[in-house]
Coordinates of C-alpha atoms and ligand atoms in Angstrom, one line a residue:
X1 CA -3.3 50.2 -19.6
X2 CA -4.7 46.8 -20.3
X3 CA -5.3 45.8 -23.9
X4 CA -8.9 46.5 -24.9
X5 CA -10.8 43.3 -25.1
X6 CA -14.6 43.1 -25.1
X7 CA -15.6 41.0 -22.2
X8 CA -19.0 39.3 -22.4
X9 CA -21.1 39.4 -19.2
X10 CA -22.0 36.3 -17.1
X11 CA -22.4 33.2 -19.1
X12 CA -25.8 31.7 -18.6
X13 CA -25.7 28.3 -17.0
X14 CA -28.5 25.8 -17.1
X15 CA -29.8 23.6 -14.3
X16 CA -28.3 25.7 -11.5
X17 CA -31.3 24.9 -9.4
X18 CA -30.0 21.4 -8.9
X19 CA -27.3 20.8 -6.4
X20 CA -24.3 18.5 -6.2
X21 CA -23.4 15.9 -8.7
X22 CA -26.8 16.0 -10.4
X23 CA -26.6 19.7 -11.2
X24 CA -26.4 20.3 -14.9
X25 CA -24.5 23.5 -14.8
X26 CA -21.0 24.2 -16.1
X27 CA -18.0 23.2 -14.0
X28 CA -14.3 23.9 -14.1
X29 CA -11.3 22.6 -12.2
X30 CA -7.5 22.6 -12.2
X31 CA -6.9 19.0 -13.4
X32 CA -3.1 19.0 -13.0
X33 CA -0.7 20.2 -10.3
X34 CA 0.3 23.9 -10.5
X35 CA 4.0 23.3 -9.6
X36 CA 5.1 22.2 -13.1
X37 CA 5.6 24.1 -16.4
X38 CA 2.0 23.6 -17.5
X39 CA -1.3 23.7 -15.6
X40 CA -4.4 22.2 -17.2
X41 CA -7.8 23.6 -16.5
X42 CA -10.8 21.6 -17.6
X43 CA -14.3 23.0 -18.2
X44 CA -17.4 21.0 -18.9
X45 CA -21.1 21.8 -19.4
X46 CA -23.5 23.7 -21.6
X47 CA -21.6 27.0 -21.1
X48 CA -18.1 25.6 -21.6
X49 CA -17.6 27.1 -25.0
X50 CA -19.1 30.4 -24.0
X51 CA -16.6 30.4 -21.1
X52 CA -13.7 30.1 -23.5
X53 CA -15.2 32.9 -25.6
X54 CA -15.4 35.0 -22.5
X55 CA -11.7 34.6 -21.6
X56 CA -9.9 34.0 -24.9
X57 CA -9.1 36.3 -27.8
X58 CA -12.4 37.3 -29.5
X59 CA -13.4 35.1 -32.4
X60 CA -11.1 32.2 -31.2
X61 CA -13.9 29.7 -31.4
X62 CA -14.9 30.8 -34.9
X63 CA -11.3 30.6 -36.2
X64 CA -10.5 27.2 -34.7
X65 CA -12.4 23.9 -35.2
X66 CA -13.1 21.6 -32.2
X67 CA -10.4 19.2 -31.2
X68 CA -7.6 21.4 -32.6
X69 CA -5.3 23.0 -30.1
X70 CA -4.8 26.8 -30.6
X71 CA -2.9 29.7 -29.1
X72 CA -4.8 32.4 -27.3
X73 CA -4.4 35.1 -24.7
X74 CA -6.7 34.8 -21.7
X75 CA -8.2 37.8 -20.0
X76 CA -10.1 38.6 -16.8
X77 CA -13.5 40.4 -17.1
X78 CA -11.8 43.9 -16.7
X79 CA -9.6 43.1 -19.7
X80 CA -6.5 42.3 -17.6
X81 CA -4.3 39.8 -19.3
X82 CA -4.0 36.6 -17.3
X83 CA -1.8 34.3 -19.6
X84 CA -0.7 33.4 -23.1
X85 CA -2.1 29.9 -23.2
X86 CA -3.2 27.0 -25.4
X87 CA -6.8 25.9 -25.6
X88 CA -8.9 23.2 -27.2
X89 CA -12.6 22.6 -27.2
X90 CA -14.8 19.5 -27.8
X91 CA -18.4 19.3 -28.8
X92 CA -20.5 16.9 -26.9
X93 CA -21.1 14.0 -27.1
X94 CA -17.6 13.6 -28.5
X95 CA -15.8 14.5 -25.3
X96 CA -14.6 12.9 -22.1
X97 CA -17.8 13.8 -20.2
X98 CA -20.1 13.6 -23.2
X99 CA -20.8 17.4 -22.8
X100 CA -19.4 20.4 -24.4
X101 CA -15.9 20.8 -23.0
X102 CA -12.8 22.9 -23.1
X103 CA -9.3 22.5 -21.8
X104 CA -6.8 25.4 -21.2
X105 CA -3.1 24.7 -21.0
X106 CA -1.7 27.5 -18.8
X107 CA 1.8 28.5 -17.8
X108 CA 2.4 26.7 -14.5
X109 CA 2.2 28.3 -11.1
X110 CA -0.5 29.0 -8.6
X111 CA -1.0 32.7 -9.5
X112 CA -1.9 32.1 -13.2
X113 CA -4.1 29.2 -12.3
X114 CA -6.1 31.0 -9.6
X115 CA -6.5 34.0 -11.9
X116 CA -8.0 31.9 -14.6
X117 CA -10.2 30.0 -12.1
X118 CA -11.4 33.3 -10.7
X119 CA -12.2 34.6 -14.2
X120 CA -14.2 31.5 -14.9
X121 CA -16.1 31.9 -11.7
X122 CA -16.9 35.5 -12.7
X123 CA -18.2 34.1 -16.0
X124 CA -20.6 32.0 -14.0
X125 CA -18.7 28.7 -14.0
X126 CA -18.8 26.7 -10.8
X127 CA -15.8 24.9 -9.4
X128 CA -16.1 21.1 -9.9
X129 CA -16.7 18.7 -7.0
X130 CA -14.1 15.9 -6.6
X131 CA -14.5 13.4 -9.5
X132 CA -17.4 15.5 -11.0
X133 CA -16.0 15.2 -14.6
X134 CA -15.8 11.4 -14.2
X135 CA -19.3 11.4 -12.7
X136 CA -20.7 13.2 -15.8
X137 CA -18.8 10.8 -18.1
X138 CA -20.5 7.9 -16.3
X139 CA -23.9 9.6 -16.3
X140 CA -23.6 10.2 -20.0
X141 CA -22.6 6.6 -20.7
X142 CA -19.0 7.5 -21.8
X143 CA -17.4 5.5 -19.1
X144 CA -18.7 2.9 -16.7
X145 CA -18.5 3.3 -13.0
X146 CA -16.0 0.5 -12.6
X147 CA -13.6 2.0 -15.1
X148 CA -14.1 5.4 -13.5
X149 CA -13.1 4.0 -10.1
X150 CA -10.2 2.1 -11.6
X151 CA -8.9 5.3 -13.2
X152 CA -9.1 7.0 -9.7
X153 CA -7.1 4.1 -8.3
X154 CA -4.5 4.5 -11.1
X155 CA -4.1 8.2 -10.2
X156 CA -3.7 7.3 -6.5
X157 CA -1.4 4.3 -7.1
X158 CA 1.9 4.5 -5.3
X159 CA 3.3 1.2 -6.6
X160 CA 3.7 -0.6 -9.9
X161 CA 1.5 -3.4 -8.5
X162 CA -1.3 -1.0 -7.8
X163 CA -1.0 0.7 -11.2
X164 CA -1.0 -2.6 -13.0
X165 CA -4.2 -3.7 -11.2
X166 CA -5.9 -0.4 -11.9
X167 CA -5.0 -0.6 -15.6
X168 CA -6.3 -4.2 -15.9
X169 CA -9.6 -3.0 -14.3
X170 CA -9.8 -0.1 -16.7
X171 CA -9.4 -2.6 -19.5
X172 CA -12.7 -4.1 -18.5
X173 CA -11.4 -6.9 -16.3
X174 CA -13.6 -6.1 -13.3
X175 CA -16.5 -5.2 -15.5
X176 CA -16.4 -8.6 -17.2
X177 CA -16.3 -10.5 -13.8
X178 CA -19.1 -8.5 -12.3
X179 CA -21.3 -8.5 -15.4
X180 CA -20.9 -12.3 -15.7
X181 CA -22.2 -12.6 -12.2
X182 CA -25.0 -10.1 -12.8
X183 CA -26.1 -11.9 -15.9
X184 CA -26.3 -15.2 -14.1
X185 CA -28.4 -13.6 -11.3
X186 CA -30.6 -11.8 -13.8
X187 CA -31.3 -15.0 -15.7
X188 CA -32.1 -16.9 -12.5
X189 CA -34.5 -14.1 -11.4
X190 CA -36.3 -14.0 -14.7
X191 CA -36.6 -17.7 -14.9
X192 CA -37.8 -18.2 -11.4
X193 CA -40.3 -15.4 -11.7
X194 CA -41.6 -16.9 -15.0
X195 CA -42.0 -20.2 -13.2
X196 CA -44.0 -18.5 -10.5
X197 CA -46.4 -17.2 -13.1
X198 CA -47.0 -20.7 -14.4
X199 CA -47.2 -22.3 -10.9
X200 CA -50.9 -22.5 -10.9
X201 CA -50.7 -24.6 -14.1
X202 CA -50.0 -28.3 -14.0
X203 CA -46.3 -28.6 -13.6
X204 CA -44.8 -32.0 -13.8
X205 CA -42.8 -32.9 -10.7
X206 CA -39.7 -34.0 -12.5
X207 CA -39.6 -30.9 -14.6
X208 CA -39.9 -28.7 -11.6
X209 CA -37.1 -30.7 -9.9
X210 CA -34.8 -30.2 -12.9
X211 CA -35.6 -26.5 -13.0
X212 CA -34.8 -26.2 -9.3
X213 CA -31.5 -28.1 -9.7
X214 CA -30.5 -25.8 -12.6
X215 CA -31.3 -22.7 -10.5
X216 CA -29.1 -24.0 -7.7
X217 CA -26.2 -24.7 -10.1
X218 CA -26.5 -21.2 -11.5
X219 CA -26.8 -19.6 -8.1
X220 CA -23.7 -21.5 -6.9
X221 CA -21.7 -20.3 -9.8
X222 CA -22.6 -16.7 -8.9
X223 CA -21.9 -17.4 -5.3
X224 CA -18.4 -18.8 -6.2
X225 CA -17.7 -15.7 -8.2
X226 CA -18.8 -13.3 -5.4
X227 CA -16.8 -15.3 -2.9
X228 CA -13.6 -15.0 -4.8
X229 CA -14.1 -11.3 -5.2
X230 CA -14.8 -11.0 -1.5
X231 CA -11.7 -13.1 -0.6
X232 CA -9.5 -11.0 -2.9
X233 CA -10.4 -7.7 -1.3
X234 CA -7.8 -7.8 1.5
X235 CA -5.0 -8.2 -1.1
X236 CA -6.6 -5.6 -3.3
X237 CA -6.8 -3.1 -0.5
X238 CA -3.2 -3.7 0.5
X239 CA -2.0 -3.3 -3.1
X240 CA -4.0 -0.1 -3.6
X241 CA -3.9 1.5 -0.2
X242 CA -0.9 -0.1 1.5
X243 CA -0.3 -2.6 4.3
X244 CA -1.0 -1.1 7.8
X245 CA 2.3 -1.2 9.6
X246 CA 3.2 0.0 13.1
X247 CA 6.7 0.5 14.6
X248 CA 6.6 -0.7 18.2
X249 CA 9.1 -1.2 21.0
X250 CA 10.2 0.3 24.3
X251 CA 10.8 4.1 24.6
X252 CA 14.1 5.2 23.2
X253 CA 14.5 2.0 21.1
X254 CA 15.0 4.1 18.0
X255 CA 11.5 3.8 16.5
X256 CA 11.2 7.4 15.4
X257 CA 14.7 7.4 13.9
X258 CA 13.9 4.3 12.0
X259 CA 10.6 5.8 10.9
X260 CA 12.4 8.8 9.5
X261 CA 15.0 6.5 7.8
X262 CA 12.2 4.5 6.2
X263 CA 10.2 7.5 5.1
X264 CA 13.3 9.3 4.0
X265 CA 12.3 12.5 5.8
X266 CA 12.6 13.9 9.3
X267 CA 8.9 13.6 10.1
X268 CA 9.1 12.3 13.6
X269 CA 10.9 14.0 16.5
X270 CA 13.9 12.0 17.7
X271 CA 15.1 12.6 21.2
X272 CA 16.9 10.7 24.0
X273 CA 14.1 11.8 26.3
X274 CA 11.8 8.7 26.6
X275 CA 8.2 9.5 25.8
X276 CA 9.0 12.1 23.0
X277 CA 6.6 10.5 20.5
X278 CA 3.1 10.7 21.9
X279 CA 0.8 10.8 18.9
X280 CA 0.7 8.3 16.1
X281 CA 2.5 9.6 13.0
X282 CA 1.5 8.1 9.7
X283 CA 3.3 8.1 6.3
X284 CA 2.9 6.1 3.1
X285 CA 6.0 4.5 1.6
X286 CA 6.6 2.0 -1.2
X287 CA 9.3 -0.6 -0.9
X288 CA 10.9 -2.7 -3.6
X289 CA 11.7 -6.4 -2.9
X290 CA 12.9 -9.2 -5.1
X291 CA 9.4 -9.6 -6.3
X292 CA 6.8 -6.9 -6.7
X293 CA 6.9 -3.6 -4.8
X294 CA 4.9 -3.2 -1.7
X295 CA 3.1 -0.1 -0.4
X296 CA 2.9 0.4 3.4
X297 CA 1.2 2.9 5.6
X298 CA 3.7 3.1 8.4
X299 CA 2.9 4.4 11.8
X300 CA 5.4 5.6 14.4
X301 CA 4.0 5.1 17.9
X302 CA 4.9 6.1 21.5
X303 CA 6.9 3.3 23.2
X304 CA 5.1 0.5 25.0
X305 CA 5.7 1.3 28.7
X306 CA 3.9 2.3 31.9
X307 CA 3.1 5.9 31.2
X308 CA 3.3 8.8 33.7
X309 CA 0.8 11.6 33.2
X310 CA -2.3 12.0 31.1
X311 CA -0.8 12.8 27.7
X312 CA 1.7 9.9 27.9
X313 CA -1.1 7.5 28.9
X314 CA -3.1 8.5 25.9
X315 CA 0.0 8.1 23.7
X316 CA 0.6 4.6 25.0
X317 CA -3.1 3.7 24.5
X318 CA -2.9 4.9 20.9
X319 CA 0.3 2.9 20.4
X320 CA -1.4 -0.2 21.6
X321 CA -4.4 0.4 19.4
X322 CA -2.2 1.0 16.4
X323 CA -0.3 -2.2 17.1
X324 CA -3.5 -4.2 17.4
X325 CA -4.9 -2.8 14.1
X326 CA -1.6 -3.2 12.2
X327 CA -1.2 -6.0 9.7
X328 CA 2.6 -5.8 10.0
X329 CA 4.6 -4.9 13.2
X330 CA 8.2 -3.8 13.2
X331 CA 9.5 -4.4 16.6
X332 CA 12.4 -2.1 17.3
X333 CA 14.9 -3.1 20.0
X334 CA 17.9 -1.3 21.4
X335 CA 21.0 -3.5 21.1
X336 CA 21.7 -2.9 24.8
X337 CA 18.4 -4.5 25.9
X338 CA 19.1 -6.5 29.0
X339 CA 17.0 -9.5 30.2
X340 CA 15.5 -7.2 32.8
X341 CA 14.4 -4.6 30.2
X342 CA 13.1 -7.4 28.0
X343 CA 10.8 -8.5 30.8
X344 CA 9.1 -5.2 30.6
X345 CA 7.6 -6.1 27.3
X346 CA 6.5 -9.6 28.1
X347 CA 3.1 -8.6 29.5
X348 CA 2.6 -6.1 26.8
X349 CA 3.4 -8.7 24.1
X350 CA 1.0 -11.2 25.6
X351 CA -1.8 -8.7 25.9
X352 CA -1.4 -8.0 22.2
X353 CA -1.9 -11.7 21.6
X354 CA 1.8 -12.5 21.0
X355 CA 1.6 -11.4 17.3
X356 CA 4.9 -13.0 16.1
X357 CA 3.2 -14.2 12.9
X358 CA 3.0 -10.6 11.7
X359 CA 6.2 -9.2 13.2
X360 CA 9.7 -8.3 11.9
X361 CA 12.3 -7.7 14.6
X362 CA 14.9 -4.9 14.2
X363 CA 17.9 -4.4 16.3
X364 CA 18.6 -0.6 16.0
X365 CA 21.6 1.6 16.7
X366 CA 24.0 -1.0 15.5
X367 CA 26.8 1.6 15.2
X368 CA 26.9 1.5 19.0
X369 CA 27.2 -2.3 19.6
X370 CA 29.3 -5.1 18.2
X371 CA 27.7 -8.3 16.7
X372 CA 27.9 -10.2 20.0
X373 CA 26.0 -7.5 21.8
X374 CA 23.3 -7.5 19.2
X375 CA 22.9 -11.2 19.5
X376 CA 22.6 -11.0 23.3
X377 CA 19.7 -8.4 22.8
X378 CA 17.9 -10.9 20.5
X379 CA 18.5 -13.7 22.9
X380 CA 16.9 -11.7 25.7
X381 CA 13.9 -11.4 23.5
X382 CA 13.7 -15.1 22.4
X383 CA 10.3 -15.5 24.1
X384 CA 8.8 -13.1 21.5
X385 CA 9.3 -16.0 19.0
X386 CA 10.0 -13.5 16.1
X387 CA 11.6 -15.5 13.3
X388 CA 13.0 -12.7 11.2
X389 CA 15.4 -10.1 12.4
X390 CA 17.3 -7.2 10.8
X391 CA 20.1 -5.0 12.2
X392 CA 20.1 -1.3 11.4
X393 CA 21.6 2.0 12.4
X394 CA 19.3 4.8 11.4
X395 CA 22.0 7.3 12.2
X396 CA 24.4 6.0 9.6
X397 CA 22.0 4.4 7.2
X398 CA 23.5 1.0 7.8
X399 CA 21.2 -1.9 7.1
X400 CA 18.2 0.3 6.0
X401 CA 18.1 -0.8 2.4
X402 CA 18.4 -4.5 3.5
X403 CA 15.5 -3.9 5.9
X404 CA 13.4 -2.3 3.2
X405 CA 13.9 -5.1 0.8
X406 CA 13.4 -7.6 3.6
X407 CA 10.0 -6.0 4.6
X408 CA 8.9 -6.1 0.9
X409 CA 9.8 -9.8 0.6
X410 CA 8.1 -10.7 3.9
X411 CA 4.9 -8.9 2.8
X412 CA 5.0 -10.2 -0.8
X413 CA 2.6 -13.0 0.0
X414 CA 0.0 -10.6 1.3
X415 CA -0.1 -8.7 -2.0
X416 CA 0.4 -11.5 -4.5
X417 CA -1.9 -11.5 -7.5
X418 CA -2.3 -14.0 -10.4
X419 CA -2.0 -12.5 -13.9
X420 CA -5.3 -11.0 -14.8
X421 CA -6.8 -11.7 -11.4
X422 CA -9.2 -8.9 -10.5
X423 CA -9.2 -7.7 -6.9
X424 CA -11.5 -5.2 -5.3
X425 CA -9.8 -2.3 -3.7
X426 CA -12.7 -0.2 -2.5
X427 CA -14.5 -0.9 0.9
X428 CA -17.9 0.1 -0.5
X429 CA -17.5 -2.4 -3.3
X430 CA -16.4 -5.0 -0.7
X431 CA -19.6 -4.3 1.3
X432 CA -21.8 -4.5 -1.8
X433 CA -20.3 -7.9 -2.7
X434 CA -20.6 -9.2 0.9
X435 CA -24.2 -8.2 1.0
X436 CA -24.9 -9.8 -2.4
X437 CA -23.2 -12.9 -1.2
X438 CA -25.5 -13.2 1.8
X439 CA -28.6 -12.9 -0.4
X440 CA -27.3 -15.4 -2.9
X441 CA -26.4 -17.8 0.0
X442 CA -30.0 -17.6 1.2
X443 CA -31.4 -18.1 -2.3
X444 CA -29.3 -21.3 -2.7
X445 CA -30.7 -22.8 0.5
X446 CA -34.4 -21.8 -0.2
X447 CA -36.9 -24.0 -2.0
X448 CA -39.7 -21.5 -2.2
X449 CA -39.6 -19.9 -5.6
X450 CA -40.9 -16.6 -4.4
X451 CA -38.1 -16.3 -1.8
X452 CA -35.4 -17.4 -4.3
X453 CA -36.6 -14.6 -6.7
X454 CA -36.7 -12.0 -3.9
X455 CA -33.2 -12.9 -2.6
X456 CA -31.8 -12.9 -6.2
X457 CA -33.3 -9.5 -6.8
X458 CA -31.8 -8.2 -3.5
X459 CA -28.4 -9.5 -4.6
X460 CA -28.7 -7.7 -7.9
X461 CA -29.7 -4.5 -6.0
X462 CA -26.7 -4.8 -3.8
X463 CA -24.4 -5.1 -6.8
X464 CA -25.9 -2.1 -8.7
X465 CA -23.0 0.3 -7.9
X466 CA -20.5 -2.3 -9.2
X467 CA -22.4 -3.3 -12.3
X468 CA -21.1 -0.4 -14.3
X469 CA -23.3 1.6 -16.7
X470 CA -26.3 3.2 -15.1
X471 CA -25.1 5.8 -12.7
X472 CA -28.4 7.7 -13.1
X473 CA -30.1 4.8 -11.3
X474 CA -28.0 5.4 -8.2
X475 CA -28.8 7.8 -5.4
X476 CA -27.0 11.0 -4.8
X477 CA -25.7 9.5 -1.5
X478 CA -24.2 6.4 -3.2
X479 CA -22.7 8.5 -6.0
X480 CA -21.4 11.1 -3.6
X481 CA -19.7 8.3 -1.6
X482 CA -18.0 7.0 -4.8
X483 CA -16.9 10.2 -6.5
X484 CA -16.0 12.2 -3.4
X485 CA -13.0 9.9 -3.1
X486 CA -11.7 11.1 -6.5
X487 CA -9.4 14.0 -6.9
X488 CA -10.6 17.4 -8.0
X489 CA -10.4 17.8 -11.8
X490 CA -10.8 14.1 -12.5
Ligands
GDP1 N1 24.0 6.0 17.8 C1 22.8 5.9 17.4 N2 21.8 6.5 18.1 C2 20.5 6.3 17.7 C3 20.2 5.6 16.5 N3 18.9 5.7 16.3 C4 18.4 6.4 17.3 N4 19.4 6.8 18.2 C5 19.2 7.6 19.4 O1 18.4 7.0 20.3 C6 17.6 7.9 21.0 C7 16.1 7.5 20.8 O2 15.8 7.6 19.5 P1 14.3 7.7 19.0 O3 14.3 7.4 17.5 O4 13.7 9.0 19.5 O5 13.6 6.5 19.7 P2 12.1 6.2 20.1 O6 11.8 6.7 21.4 O7 12.0 4.7 20.0 O8 11.3 6.8 19.0 C8 17.9 9.3 20.4 O9 18.8 9.9 21.2 C9 18.5 8.9 19.1 O10 19.5 9.9 18.6 C10 21.3 5.0 15.7 O11 21.1 4.4 14.7 N5 22.5 5.2 16.2
MG2 MG1 9.7 8.1 19.2

């Protein structure tokens, strides 16, 4: 028999007629993993407290004040005990989202978590969309959009460098930079518009000239700020998301073996049959060099060769595409590469635009060949003009650590960042800044007051999703794009 526990019926939730991020109903999500000792479930919305009442020991809410953690059993609607847990509730607006909230700390494991989530659903609580808690926090003015995005970056960070950048953004770094630019543009727009109102009045020529010069100076300041944000994006993206890296070379060179050695897992099939790898496999890794650590998105590709058959042809096509799109190429070479074999890659290399400037060479399978042999292989490939080579044996692990550190050092310049320098990491933010920059550029070159005002307003409009604060002024589409990249429960 289950212990007798009075179960209230469905909790009423408000605003259920609205859909998506703008719905004002009550949401719940698992905000932690379920593999550890404790699983955290978060609940937010008008019925959050009623939901705790529905699941917890009766009278728990009366016995315990907000913000104080307490022990309670949790039950399903039928009275079935789900867990002995800890719980805490918050009264809005003094909560993360600004709404009534609760958090349940369950015993870990997927079974307990899914039982509690199902019981919440029975109580009328909807499962949260990705980032929906953060969205509500932004909507209710608890958090600005920039900080919300920075916190999502922090959660997704795979390197110290990415975590540091995200933390600095959360500490208002990016907000300050953007709001400085927004303020300049706002002042320009207001002043120019005010000037338009007086334009029918007698305006002394010199005064108008001075006013115009001042506007240009201010617009150029905003332009410089936007340009530096735009130029920093590539580094920011690489820091946050990783440098796009492709392993290339002839079939059987040892690419898949090296890929597995770098990733630390047997992800890619290794075989002495040329053409084993057909699709492009992709993994994220973080490497530590002498300087900062570097995140890579590494792709293992099919070898570069004349393919036979439809599937192989597609595989080679994808390999070429991956190589062209990559920011870093790791060119893997068998130490027994003869000048005749080397010739096979000459055309391929030329058609890729001879990308030596972004290529590290690796002589693989070094356990098989002595130093002199390895040197001969490199000599056969001198025409590639690759300036940095490593020697490895994926099978024995020889040279792998040296290669990892070498890659990190080679790429260090692509992810360097000055102390406190704010870099964009998000492509939508980059697009917004680029668009704003175009409008400001036009405004700088225009003499016509009306056009200057219009372009400045357009620039401000483009920056609205970066300017923090007012999420309510943004469309569902813009917000969906921003928050859907967050994890569930954030
Ligand atoms: N002895 C030795 N053999 C290797 C090493 N790396 C790869 N091989 C062998 O070389 C062959 C081709 O390897 P694979 O990684 O599939 O090459 P890919 O075609 O370039 O992806 C396989 O038979 C591997 O076992 C190595 O470090 N030492
Ligand atoms: Mg392979």
